[in-house]
CSV table of C-alpha atoms and ligand atoms in Angstrom, one decimal:
chain,number,residue,atom,x,y,z
A,1,MET,CA,0.1,0.1,0.1
A,2,LYS,CA,1.7,3.7,-1.0
A,3,ASP,CA,1.0,5.9,1.0
A,4,LYS,CA,-2.3,8.0,1.1
A,5,VAL,CA,-1.8,12.0,0.6
A,6,TYR,CA,-5.2,13.1,1.8
A,7,ILE,CA,-6.8,16.4,-0.6
A,8,PHE,CA,-7.7,19.1,1.7
A,9,ASP,CA,-10.0,21.1,-0.9
A,10,THR,CA,-10.4,24.7,0.5
A,11,THR,CA,-12.1,26.6,-2.2
A,12,LEU,CA,-15.5,27.5,-0.6
A,13,ARG,CA,-13.3,29.1,2.1
A,14,ASP,CA,-9.9,30.8,1.7
A,15,GLY,CA,-10.8,30.4,-2.7
A,16,GLU,CA,-14.9,32.8,-2.0
A,17,GLN,CA,-12.5,34.5,0.2
A,18,ALA,CA,-11.1,36.2,-2.6
A,19,LEU,CA,-14.0,36.4,-5.3
A,20,ALA,CA,-15.3,39.6,-6.2
A,21,SER,CA,-19.7,38.4,-4.8
A,22,SER,CA,-19.3,35.9,-2.3
A,23,LEU,CA,-21.4,32.8,-3.2
A,24,SER,CA,-24.9,31.5,-1.6
A,25,VAL,CA,-26.1,28.6,0.5
A,26,ASP,CA,-26.9,26.7,-2.7
A,27,GLN,CA,-24.5,28.0,-5.1
A,28,LYS,CA,-21.4,27.1,-2.0
A,29,LEU,CA,-24.4,23.9,-2.0
A,30,ARG,CA,-24.0,22.2,-6.0
A,31,ILE,CA,-20.5,22.9,-5.9
A,32,ALA,CA,-19.3,20.9,-2.0
A,33,ARG,CA,-22.2,18.5,-4.2
A,34,GLN,CA,-19.2,18.2,-6.6
A,35,LEU,CA,-16.3,17.8,-4.6
A,36,GLU,CA,-18.0,14.4,-3.0
A,37,ARG,CA,-18.1,12.8,-6.3
A,38,LEU,CA,-14.8,14.5,-6.8
A,39,LYS,CA,-13.9,11.9,-3.3
A,40,VAL,CA,-11.8,14.7,-1.7
A,41,ASP,CA,-10.7,13.7,1.9
A,42,ILE,CA,-11.9,16.9,3.3
A,43,ILE,CA,-14.1,19.9,2.4
A,44,GLU,CA,-13.5,23.0,4.2
A,45,ALA,CA,-16.7,23.9,3.6
A,46,GLY,CA,-16.3,28.2,5.5
A,47,PHE,CA,-15.5,30.6,8.6
A,48,PRO,CA,-19.0,29.8,10.8
A,49,ILE,CA,-18.1,32.3,12.7
A,50,SER,CA,-17.4,35.5,9.9
A,51,SER,CA,-20.7,35.2,8.4
A,52,PRO,CA,-24.2,34.7,9.3
A,53,GLY,CA,-24.2,32.5,5.6
A,54,ASP,CA,-21.4,31.4,6.5
A,55,PHE,CA,-22.7,29.4,9.0
A,56,GLU,CA,-25.5,29.1,7.7
A,57,SER,CA,-23.7,27.3,4.5
A,58,VAL,CA,-21.2,25.2,6.5
A,59,THR,CA,-24.6,24.0,8.4
A,60,ARG,CA,-26.5,22.8,5.5
A,61,ILE,CA,-23.3,21.5,3.3
A,62,ALA,CA,-22.3,19.1,7.1
A,63,ARG,CA,-25.9,18.0,6.9
A,64,GLU,CA,-25.9,17.5,3.3
A,65,ILE,CA,-22.7,15.9,2.3
A,66,LYS,CA,-22.7,12.6,3.3
A,67,GLY,CA,-19.1,11.7,1.9
A,68,PRO,CA,-16.0,13.8,3.1
A,69,VAL,CA,-14.6,14.9,5.9
A,70,ILE,CA,-16.7,18.7,6.8
A,71,CYS,CA,-14.2,21.3,8.3
A,72,GLY,CA,-14.8,24.6,9.6
A,73,LEU,CA,-12.4,27.2,10.1
A,74,SER,CA,-12.0,29.4,13.7
A,75,ARG,CA,-10.0,31.2,14.7
A,76,ALA,CA,-7.6,31.2,18.3
A,77,VAL,CA,-10.7,31.4,19.9
A,78,GLU,CA,-13.0,30.6,22.9
A,79,LYS,CA,-16.1,31.7,20.4
A,80,ASP,CA,-15.0,31.0,16.8
A,81,ILE,CA,-14.1,27.5,18.5
A,82,ARG,CA,-18.4,26.9,19.9
A,83,VAL,CA,-20.3,28.4,16.3
A,84,CYS,CA,-17.8,26.2,14.6
A,85,ALA,CA,-18.8,23.1,17.0
A,86,LYS,CA,-21.9,24.3,16.1
A,87,ALA,CA,-21.8,24.5,12.6
A,88,ILE,CA,-21.2,21.3,11.2
A,89,THR,CA,-22.7,19.6,14.5
A,90,PRO,CA,-24.7,17.1,11.2
A,91,ALA,CA,-22.2,16.4,9.2
A,92,ALA,CA,-20.8,12.5,9.9
A,93,ARG,CA,-17.3,12.9,9.8
A,94,ARG,CA,-16.6,16.5,11.1
A,95,ARG,CA,-12.9,18.7,11.7
A,96,ILE,CA,-12.6,21.8,13.3
A,97,HIS,CA,-9.6,24.1,12.2
A,98,THR,CA,-7.9,26.4,14.3
A,99,PHE,CA,-5.7,28.9,13.6
A,100,VAL,CA,-3.1,31.6,14.8
A,101,GLY,CA,-0.3,33.4,13.3
A,102,THR,CA,2.9,32.8,15.4
A,103,SER,CA,5.1,34.9,13.4
A,104,PRO,CA,6.7,38.2,14.8
A,105,ILE,CA,5.0,40.3,13.3
A,106,HIS,CA,2.4,38.6,14.1
A,107,ARG,CA,2.6,38.8,17.8
A,108,GLN,CA,3.2,41.4,17.9
A,109,GLY,CA,1.1,43.5,15.5
A,110,LEU,CA,-1.8,41.9,15.3
A,111,LEU,CA,-1.9,40.5,18.3
A,112,ARG,CA,-0.5,42.3,20.8
A,113,LYS,CA,0.9,39.4,22.7
A,114,SER,CA,3.8,37.3,24.3
A,115,LYS,CA,5.2,33.8,22.4
A,116,GLU,CA,4.2,32.8,26.1
A,117,ASP,CA,0.3,34.4,26.0
A,118,VAL,CA,0.3,32.9,22.2
A,119,LEU,CA,0.9,29.3,23.6
A,120,ALA,CA,-1.2,29.6,26.1
A,121,MET,CA,-3.3,30.6,22.9
A,122,ILE,CA,-2.3,27.4,21.5
A,123,SER,CA,-3.4,24.8,24.8
A,124,ALA,CA,-6.4,26.2,25.1
A,125,SER,CA,-8.1,26.3,22.0
A,126,VAL,CA,-6.6,23.4,21.1
A,127,LYS,CA,-8.6,21.7,24.1
A,128,LEU,CA,-11.6,23.3,23.5
A,129,ALA,CA,-12.1,22.3,20.0
A,130,ARG,CA,-11.1,18.6,21.1
A,131,ARG,CA,-13.4,19.0,24.0
A,132,LEU,CA,-16.6,19.7,21.2
A,133,CYS,CA,-15.3,17.8,17.7
A,134,ALA,CA,-13.0,14.8,17.2
A,135,ASP,CA,-11.2,15.1,14.8
A,136,VAL,CA,-8.6,19.3,15.4
A,137,GLU,CA,-6.9,20.9,12.5
A,138,PHE,CA,-3.6,23.7,13.9
A,139,SER,CA,-1.9,26.5,11.6
A,140,PRO,CA,0.0,28.3,12.7
A,141,MET,CA,-0.4,31.2,10.6
A,142,ASP,CA,2.5,32.7,8.9
A,143,ALA,CA,5.0,29.8,9.7
A,144,GLY,CA,8.0,30.7,7.4
A,145,ARG,CA,8.4,33.8,8.9
A,146,THR,CA,8.4,32.0,12.6
A,147,GLU,CA,11.8,31.6,14.4
A,148,ASP,CA,12.9,27.2,14.5
A,149,ASP,CA,13.3,27.1,17.5
A,150,TYR,CA,9.4,29.0,18.8
A,151,LEU,CA,7.4,26.6,15.3
A,152,CYS,CA,9.2,23.6,17.3
A,153,THR,CA,7.1,24.7,21.0
A,154,VAL,CA,3.9,25.1,18.7
A,155,VAL,CA,3.1,21.7,16.8
A,156,GLU,CA,5.2,20.0,19.8
A,157,LEU,CA,2.3,21.9,22.2
A,158,ALA,CA,-0.2,21.8,19.8
A,159,ILE,CA,0.2,17.7,19.2
A,160,ARG,CA,0.3,17.5,23.0
A,161,ARG,CA,-3.5,18.9,23.0
A,162,GLY,CA,-4.8,16.9,20.6
A,163,ALA,CA,-4.3,18.3,17.5
A,164,ALA,CA,-4.0,15.4,14.7
A,165,THR,CA,-3.0,17.4,12.0
A,166,ILE,CA,-1.2,20.4,11.9
A,167,ASN,CA,-0.8,22.3,9.7
A,168,ILE,CA,2.7,24.7,8.1
A,169,PRO,CA,0.9,27.9,5.8
A,170,ASP,CA,3.1,29.5,3.0
A,171,THR,CA,0.5,32.2,4.2
A,172,VAL,CA,2.3,35.2,1.9
A,173,GLY,CA,3.7,33.2,-1.6
A,174,TYR,CA,7.1,33.1,-0.7
A,175,THR,CA,9.0,30.7,0.5
A,176,THR,CA,11.2,28.4,-1.7
A,177,PRO,CA,10.6,24.9,-2.8
A,178,GLU,CA,14.8,24.3,-0.9
A,179,LEU,CA,13.5,26.2,1.8
A,180,PHE,CA,9.8,24.5,1.9
A,181,ALA,CA,11.6,21.6,2.2
A,182,ALA,CA,13.8,22.2,4.9
A,183,GLN,CA,11.2,23.7,7.3
A,184,ILE,CA,9.8,20.5,7.1
A,185,GLY,CA,12.5,18.9,7.4
A,186,MET,CA,13.6,20.4,10.0
A,187,LEU,CA,10.3,20.2,11.9
A,188,PHE,CA,10.2,16.0,11.8
A,189,ASN,CA,13.2,16.1,13.1
A,190,ARG,CA,12.6,18.3,16.4
A,191,VAL,CA,9.0,18.1,16.9
A,192,PRO,CA,9.9,14.5,19.6
A,193,ASN,CA,5.7,13.9,18.8
A,194,ILE,CA,5.5,14.7,15.5
A,195,ASP,CA,4.3,11.1,14.5
A,196,LYS,CA,1.2,11.4,16.5
A,197,ALA,CA,0.0,14.1,13.6
A,198,VAL,CA,-0.6,14.3,9.7
A,199,ILE,CA,1.9,17.4,8.3
A,200,SER,CA,-0.2,19.0,6.0
A,201,VAL,CA,0.8,22.1,3.5
A,202,HIS,CA,-1.9,25.4,2.7
A,203,CYS,CA,0.5,26.7,0.2
A,204,HIS,CA,-0.1,30.6,-1.6
A,205,ASN,CA,0.7,30.8,-5.2
A,206,ASP,CA,1.7,34.3,-5.1
A,207,LEU,CA,5.6,33.8,-6.8
A,208,GLY,CA,4.1,30.7,-8.8
A,209,MET,CA,6.5,28.5,-6.6
A,210,ALA,CA,2.1,27.3,-4.6
A,211,THR,CA,2.3,23.1,-6.6
A,212,ALA,CA,6.3,23.0,-6.8
A,213,ASN,CA,6.2,24.2,-3.4
A,214,SER,CA,3.4,21.8,-1.7
A,215,LEU,CA,5.4,19.0,-3.6
A,216,THR,CA,8.6,19.4,-3.2
A,217,ALA,CA,6.5,18.7,1.2
A,218,VAL,CA,5.0,15.5,0.3
A,219,SER,CA,8.7,14.2,-0.3
A,220,HIS,CA,9.5,15.9,2.8
A,221,GLY,CA,6.9,13.9,4.7
A,222,ALA,CA,4.0,16.2,4.7
A,223,ARG,CA,0.5,14.0,3.8
A,224,GLN,CA,-2.5,16.3,3.2
A,225,ILE,CA,-2.3,19.4,0.5
A,226,GLU,CA,-4.6,21.9,1.1
A,227,CYS,CA,-5.7,23.4,-2.0
A,228,ALA,CA,-8.2,24.9,-4.3
A,229,ILE,CA,-10.1,24.1,-7.7
A,230,ASN,CA,-8.5,26.3,-10.0
A,231,GLY,CA,-6.2,26.8,-7.5
A,232,LEU,CA,-8.3,30.1,-7.3
A,233,GLY,CA,-7.5,31.7,-3.3
A,234,GLU,CA,-6.1,35.0,-1.6
A,235,ARG,CA,-4.3,37.0,-4.5
A,236,ALA,CA,-2.0,35.1,-6.2
A,237,GLY,CA,-4.4,31.7,-4.7
A,238,ASN,CA,-3.9,28.4,-3.3
A,239,THR,CA,-2.5,25.7,-4.8
A,240,ALA,CA,-4.0,24.8,-7.7
A,241,LEU,CA,-6.1,21.2,-6.8
A,242,GLU,CA,-5.5,19.3,-10.3
A,243,GLU,CA,-2.2,20.7,-10.4
A,244,VAL,CA,-1.1,18.0,-7.4
A,245,VAL,CA,-3.5,15.5,-8.4
A,246,MET,CA,-2.1,15.1,-11.8
A,247,ALA,CA,1.1,15.6,-10.6
A,248,LEU,CA,1.5,13.1,-7.4
A,249,LYS,CA,-0.4,9.8,-10.0
A,250,VAL,CA,1.5,10.7,-13.3
A,251,ARG,CA,4.8,10.7,-11.4
A,252,SER,CA,3.8,8.6,-8.7
A,253,ASP,CA,7.0,6.8,-10.6
A,254,ILE,CA,8.7,10.0,-7.6
A,255,PHE,CA,6.5,10.3,-4.4
A,256,LYS,CA,5.0,7.5,-4.8
A,257,THR,CA,2.1,8.1,-2.9
A,258,ALA,CA,-1.8,7.5,-3.8
A,259,VAL,CA,-4.2,10.2,-3.5
A,260,GLY,CA,-8.1,8.8,-2.8
A,261,ILE,CA,-9.2,11.5,-6.4
A,262,ASP,CA,-11.3,10.6,-8.9
A,263,THR,CA,-9.4,12.7,-11.2
A,264,GLN,CA,-12.1,12.6,-14.8
A,265,GLU,CA,-14.1,14.3,-12.4
A,266,ILE,CA,-11.9,17.3,-12.7
A,267,MET,CA,-12.6,18.3,-15.7
A,268,ARG,CA,-16.7,18.7,-14.5
A,269,THR,CA,-15.4,19.9,-11.2
A,270,SER,CA,-13.7,22.8,-12.7
A,271,ARG,CA,-16.2,24.1,-14.9
A,272,LEU,CA,-18.4,23.9,-12.4
A,273,VAL,CA,-16.3,26.2,-10.7
A,274,ARG,CA,-15.2,28.4,-13.5
A,275,GLU,CA,-19.1,29.1,-14.0
A,276,ILE,CA,-20.2,29.5,-10.3
A,277,CYS,CA,-17.5,31.7,-9.0
A,278,ASN,CA,-17.7,33.7,-12.8
A,279,MET,CA,-13.6,33.3,-13.1
A,280,PRO,CA,-12.3,32.3,-16.0
A,281,VAL,CA,-9.6,29.8,-16.4
A,282,GLN,CA,-6.9,31.6,-18.6
A,283,PRO,CA,-6.3,29.5,-21.4
A,284,ASN,CA,-2.5,27.5,-21.1
A,285,LYS,CA,-3.3,27.0,-17.1
A,286,PRO,CA,-2.5,23.4,-16.9
A,287,ILE,CA,-4.9,20.6,-16.7
A,288,VAL,CA,-8.2,22.9,-16.8
A,289,GLY,CA,-6.6,25.2,-19.2
A,290,GLY,CA,-8.4,24.9,-22.7
A,291,ASN,CA,-5.5,24.8,-24.4
A,292,ALA,CA,-4.3,21.8,-22.5
A,293,PHE,CA,-5.3,19.8,-24.5
A,294,ALA,CA,-5.1,21.1,-27.5
A,295,HIS,CA,-2.2,20.5,-30.0
A,296,SER,CA,-1.0,23.7,-32.1
A,297,SER,CA,1.7,23.2,-34.3
A,298,GLY,CA,1.9,20.2,-37.7
A,299,ILE,CA,4.8,18.1,-36.1
A,300,HIS,CA,3.1,18.3,-32.0
A,301,GLN,CA,-0.2,16.7,-34.6
A,302,ASP,CA,1.4,14.6,-36.8
A,303,GLY,CA,3.2,13.3,-33.8
A,304,MET,CA,-0.1,12.6,-32.0
A,305,LEU,CA,-1.3,11.0,-35.3
A,306,LYS,CA,1.3,8.2,-34.9
A,307,ALA,CA,1.2,7.6,-31.2
A,308,LYS,CA,-0.7,10.0,-28.8
A,309,LYS,CA,2.3,9.2,-26.0
A,310,THR,CA,4.8,11.4,-28.5
A,311,PHE,CA,3.5,14.7,-27.2
A,312,GLU,CA,0.8,13.4,-24.1
A,313,ILE,CA,1.8,12.5,-20.8
A,314,MET,CA,-1.4,11.7,-20.0
A,315,THR,CA,-4.4,10.8,-21.5
A,316,PRO,CA,-7.7,13.8,-21.7
A,317,GLN,CA,-9.7,11.0,-20.6
A,318,SER,CA,-7.9,11.1,-17.9
A,319,ILE,CA,-9.6,14.0,-16.7
A,320,GLY,CA,-13.1,13.4,-17.7
A,321,LEU,CA,-12.0,15.5,-21.5
A,322,LYS,CA,-13.1,12.7,-23.9
A,323,ASN,CA,-10.3,14.2,-26.4
A,324,SER,CA,-7.5,15.7,-27.3
A,325,ARG,CA,-7.9,18.6,-29.9
A,326,MET,CA,-6.3,19.0,-32.3
A,327,ASN,CA,-6.6,23.2,-33.6
A,328,LEU,CA,-6.3,23.6,-37.0
A,329,THR,CA,-4.6,26.6,-38.6
A,330,SER,CA,-2.8,27.0,-41.4
A,331,ARG,CA,0.1,24.9,-39.2
A,332,SER,CA,-1.5,22.0,-40.0
A,333,GLY,CA,-0.6,19.0,-42.0
A,334,SER,CA,-2.3,18.1,-44.7
A,335,HIS,CA,-2.7,14.5,-42.9
A,336,MET,CA,-4.1,16.2,-40.0
A,337,VAL,CA,-6.9,18.0,-41.8
A,338,LYS,CA,-7.4,14.4,-43.3
A,339,SER,CA,-8.0,12.4,-40.0
A,340,ARG,CA,-10.1,15.3,-39.5
A,341,LEU,CA,-12.5,14.9,-42.1
A,342,ILE,CA,-12.7,10.7,-41.6
A,343,ALA,CA,-13.8,11.5,-38.0
A,344,LEU,CA,-16.1,14.3,-39.6
A,345,GLY,CA,-17.8,11.5,-41.4
A,346,TYR,CA,-16.8,11.2,-44.5
A,347,ALA,CA,-15.1,8.3,-46.0
A,348,GLU,CA,-11.4,8.4,-47.4
A,349,LYS,CA,-12.2,8.1,-51.5
A,350,GLU,CA,-14.8,11.4,-51.7
A,351,ILE,CA,-11.5,12.9,-49.9
A,352,ASN,CA,-10.1,14.9,-52.9
A,353,LEU,CA,-6.8,15.2,-50.2
A,354,GLU,CA,-4.4,18.1,-52.3
A,355,LYS,CA,-7.5,20.1,-53.7
A,356,PHE,CA,-9.0,19.9,-50.4
A,357,TYR,CA,-5.7,21.0,-48.8
A,358,GLN,CA,-4.7,24.0,-50.9
A,359,ARG,CA,-8.8,25.6,-50.5
A,360,PHE,CA,-7.8,24.8,-46.7
A,361,ILE,CA,-4.8,26.3,-46.5
A,362,GLU,CA,-6.9,29.8,-48.0
A,363,LEU,CA,-9.4,29.7,-45.4
A,364,ALA,CA,-6.7,28.8,-42.6
A,365,ASP,CA,-4.6,31.8,-43.4
A,366,LYS,CA,-7.7,34.1,-43.6
A,367,LYS,CA,-9.2,33.3,-41.1
A,368,GLY,CA,-7.0,31.5,-37.8
A,369,THR,CA,-8.4,29.0,-36.3
A,370,VAL,CA,-10.6,26.6,-38.8
A,371,TYR,CA,-13.2,24.6,-37.5
A,372,ASP,CA,-15.5,21.7,-38.4
A,373,ASP,CA,-18.3,23.5,-39.7
A,374,ASP,CA,-15.9,25.1,-41.8
A,375,LEU,CA,-13.9,21.9,-42.6
A,376,VAL,CA,-17.2,20.8,-44.0
A,377,ALA,CA,-18.4,23.9,-45.7
A,378,ILE,CA,-15.7,23.0,-48.1
A,379,MET,CA,-16.6,19.3,-48.3
A,380,GLU,CA,-19.5,20.7,-49.6
A,381,SER,CA,-19.2,23.8,-51.9
A,382,LYS,CA,-18.5,22.5,-55.5
A,383,SER,CA,-17.2,25.7,-56.2
A,384,ALA,CA,-15.4,29.1,-55.0
A,385,ASP,CA,-18.9,31.1,-55.4
A,386,ASP,CA,-20.8,28.8,-52.9
A,387,MET,CA,-18.8,29.9,-50.4
A,388,LYS,CA,-19.6,33.4,-50.4
A,389,ASP,CA,-21.5,34.9,-48.1
A,390,ALA,CA,-25.5,34.9,-49.4
A,391,PHE,CA,-26.5,37.7,-46.2
A,392,MET,CA,-24.3,41.1,-45.4
A,393,LEU,CA,-25.3,42.6,-42.9
A,394,GLU,CA,-25.6,45.9,-44.5
A,395,TYR,CA,-26.2,48.6,-41.9
A,396,LEU,CA,-26.7,47.8,-37.4
A,397,ASN,CA,-28.0,50.3,-35.2
A,398,VAL,CA,-29.0,49.6,-32.4
A,399,SER,CA,-29.4,52.4,-28.8
A,400,SER,CA,-28.9,50.8,-25.0
A,401,GLY,CA,-28.3,52.7,-21.9
A,402,ARG,CA,-29.3,52.3,-18.3
A,403,LYS,CA,-33.1,53.9,-18.9
A,404,THR,CA,-34.0,52.7,-21.9
A,405,VAL,CA,-35.2,49.3,-23.3
A,406,PRO,CA,-31.9,48.3,-25.3
A,407,THR,CA,-33.5,48.1,-29.5
A,408,ALA,CA,-31.4,47.6,-32.6
A,409,THR,CA,-32.6,47.6,-36.0
A,410,ALA,CA,-30.2,45.6,-37.9
A,411,ARG,CA,-30.2,45.9,-42.9
A,412,ILE,CA,-29.3,42.6,-44.7
A,413,ILE,CA,-28.9,41.7,-48.1
A,414,VAL,CA,-29.9,38.6,-49.0
A,415,ARG,CA,-28.6,36.9,-52.6
A,416,GLY,CA,-28.8,40.5,-53.9
A,417,LYS,CA,-31.8,42.5,-51.5
A,418,ALA,CA,-32.4,44.2,-48.4
A,419,PHE,CA,-34.6,43.5,-46.0
A,420,GLN,CA,-35.1,45.3,-42.6
A,421,GLU,CA,-36.4,44.5,-39.1
A,422,ALA,CA,-36.0,45.8,-35.4
A,423,ALA,CA,-35.9,44.4,-32.6
A,424,CYS,CA,-35.8,44.7,-28.5
A,425,GLY,CA,-33.5,42.6,-26.4
A,426,ASP,CA,-32.3,42.6,-22.6
A,427,GLY,CA,-29.3,43.7,-24.2
A,428,ALA,CA,-27.6,45.7,-27.4
A,429,VAL,CA,-25.9,42.0,-28.5
A,430,ASP,CA,-29.5,40.2,-27.5
A,431,ALA,CA,-31.2,43.2,-29.2
A,432,ALA,CA,-29.1,42.4,-32.8
A,433,THR,CA,-29.2,39.4,-32.4
A,434,LYS,CA,-33.4,39.2,-33.1
A,435,ALA,CA,-33.4,41.7,-35.8
A,436,ILE,CA,-31.3,39.9,-37.7
A,437,ASP,CA,-33.1,36.8,-36.9
A,438,ARG,CA,-36.2,38.4,-37.5
A,439,ILE,CA,-34.9,38.8,-41.6
A,440,VAL,CA,-32.7,35.5,-42.0
A,441,GLY,CA,-35.7,32.8,-40.7
A,442,PHE,CA,-33.1,30.5,-38.7
A,443,LYS,CA,-34.1,29.2,-35.5
A,444,ILE,CA,-30.3,29.9,-33.3
A,445,THR,CA,-29.4,29.0,-29.4
A,446,ILE,CA,-26.5,30.5,-29.1
A,447,GLU,CA,-24.2,28.3,-26.1
A,448,ASP,CA,-21.9,30.0,-25.7
A,449,PHE,CA,-19.8,33.9,-25.6
A,450,SER,CA,-16.9,35.2,-25.4
A,451,LEU,CA,-14.2,38.5,-25.8
A,452,THR,CA,-11.1,38.9,-26.6
A,453,SER,CA,-9.1,42.0,-26.9
A,454,LEU,CA,-6.9,41.1,-29.4
A,455,THR,CA,-5.6,45.3,-29.4
A,456,GLU,CA,-5.5,47.3,-25.7
A,457,GLY,CA,-6.2,51.2,-25.5
A,458,ARG,CA,-9.8,52.9,-26.0
A,459,GLU,CA,-10.2,51.6,-30.1
A,460,ALA,CA,-8.9,48.5,-28.5
A,461,LEU,CA,-10.0,45.9,-32.2
A,462,GLY,CA,-12.3,43.0,-29.9
A,463,LYS,CA,-12.7,40.0,-31.4
A,464,VAL,CA,-16.3,37.3,-30.4
A,465,LYS,CA,-17.0,34.0,-30.6
A,466,ILE,CA,-20.5,32.7,-30.7
A,467,VAL,CA,-21.4,28.3,-30.6
A,468,ALA,CA,-24.7,28.5,-31.5
A,469,ARG,CA,-26.9,25.2,-31.9
A,470,SER,CA,-29.3,25.9,-34.8
A,471,ASP,CA,-31.6,21.4,-36.0
A,472,SER,CA,-28.0,22.0,-38.7
A,473,GLY,CA,-25.8,22.3,-36.0
A,474,VAL,CA,-23.3,23.0,-33.4
A,475,PHE,CA,-21.3,26.0,-35.3
A,476,THR,CA,-18.8,28.8,-34.7
A,477,GLY,CA,-18.5,32.2,-36.0
A,478,ILE,CA,-16.3,35.2,-35.5
A,479,GLY,CA,-16.4,38.7,-35.6
A,480,THR,CA,-13.9,41.6,-35.0
A,481,SER,CA,-14.3,45.3,-34.6
A,482,THR,CA,-13.7,48.1,-32.9
A,483,ASP,CA,-17.5,48.0,-31.2
A,484,ILE,CA,-18.7,44.7,-29.1
A,485,VAL,CA,-21.6,44.9,-30.5
A,486,GLU,CA,-21.3,44.8,-34.3
A,487,ALA,CA,-18.5,42.1,-33.4
A,488,SER,CA,-21.4,40.4,-31.7
A,489,ALA,CA,-23.1,40.7,-34.6
A,490,LEU,CA,-20.6,40.0,-37.7
A,491,ALA,CA,-19.7,36.9,-35.3
A,492,TYR,CA,-23.9,35.5,-35.2
A,493,MET,CA,-23.9,36.3,-39.5
A,494,ASP,CA,-21.0,33.8,-39.7
A,495,ILE,CA,-23.0,32.0,-38.5
A,496,VAL,CA,-26.0,32.2,-40.5
A,497,ASN,CA,-24.0,32.3,-43.1
A,498,LYS,CA,-22.8,28.7,-42.5
A,499,ILE,CA,-26.4,28.0,-41.3
A,500,ASP,CA,-27.5,28.3,-44.9
A,501,ARG,CA,-24.6,27.6,-46.8
A,502,LEU,CA,-25.2,23.7,-45.4
A,503,LYS,CA,-29.1,23.1,-45.6
A,504,LYS,CA,-27.9,25.1,-48.9
A,505,PHE,CA,-26.1,21.6,-49.8
A,506,LYS,CA,-29.1,19.3,-48.8
A,507,LYS,CA,-27.4,16.8,-47.1
A,508,ARG,CA,-27.2,15.3,-43.6
A,509,LEU,CA,-24.8,16.5,-42.2
A,510,PRO,CA,-22.6,14.7,-39.6
A,511,SER,CA,-22.4,15.6,-36.0
A,512,TYR,CA,-19.3,16.8,-34.9
A,513,GLN,CA,-18.4,19.7,-31.8
B,1,ZN,ZN1,-4.6,30.6,2.0
């Protein structure tokens, strides 16, 4: 049996603390249910004394979530601990996590207490917590700037008073793997009763070293990592759960430890947290970023076709994604394009690769990324004329403001003839797409909308990408303009023209995306 590393998730406490607006009880419960499915060992559900809302959500989570240990945070103060104990009472397995600053800055500046006073606080609070709850965790906050001798005394005392988990936080994200390893090693060497507790780490990512610091601590004996989904947390965030878990799995040859996480739930959890917390994930974020399993270079794509292992250290399936994504651009080789066409349902003998690839490159040069619906359009078009847009947005006027109903007027040239319509909507973009719908008459549902600014400043060029569903399939449209509403309307028109082209080809289309 390999040594287990406990995964302590603090998305709902440290992560939530850093959001622009706090989450509702229901939102927290939805995240907690998914964390249960992910099989985290401990959920830090909140800081019960901080607000009535926090108290309520901790209690609801304690009542409804069965698998993981439900933990509440409290300062090393009697009232905090009592309120925390009350909040977690309904949980089958529960933990009180109590903390106090132990560094000179915290003792003198924040607490205005002597070393002895702080020891007395720790002694009393851990003892009280143990009386109220069998499972107690203690954190010396700002351990990194605490004197070694004093830290050893603190840890020994907390364990003696009954804390079964001692968490060593890098509260300000200042440590490095070498320093952190030395500190964890020092505790294992010098604290006589250290074998009576699980050593935990809580690292912040201010210098981008949270994952490295946490993993180094595991190599030096730590057996609990505190972390958050998508690396949410104060400032630059906490250690990202998905990173440490996949590192421990993929490099189990080095770490020789096991985790209880169901990694196939990682992607679903990441997406849920992204949506509920309204915190986007950068595309190049390890494990869960949009490009983490996307291959762009022609050489890499070719390698992936021949043997996946050439450029993939873990499979997308291992985190719950269906497949790696190949971004088709002008750098993609003809081999890759052909394999994508076959995946879309075309038979090899239907594909005139040389001719197709030439048209693909022309389009890729113009558009950047070529999507599946573009490939189908090229396949289905008989002549260059077929690829021309039947619908052209000639005029768009949108009026919106704080006290007016957003209204749009659009004029579209349809195969040479002008049509004009107006519509109201929930917002400017909604009004514009509704006006377009009235002229075009397709049933289109927008599923995803994203805006990227391509340049900086007031007159920045914005690129809007819309993914929409119609009865002929899923389509991706791109529009670029200095005006967001216009960029959105152009992206929508891109989709309209793609649907029109496919309707014209009158062929049952392979289902894509
Ligand atoms: Zn923290």
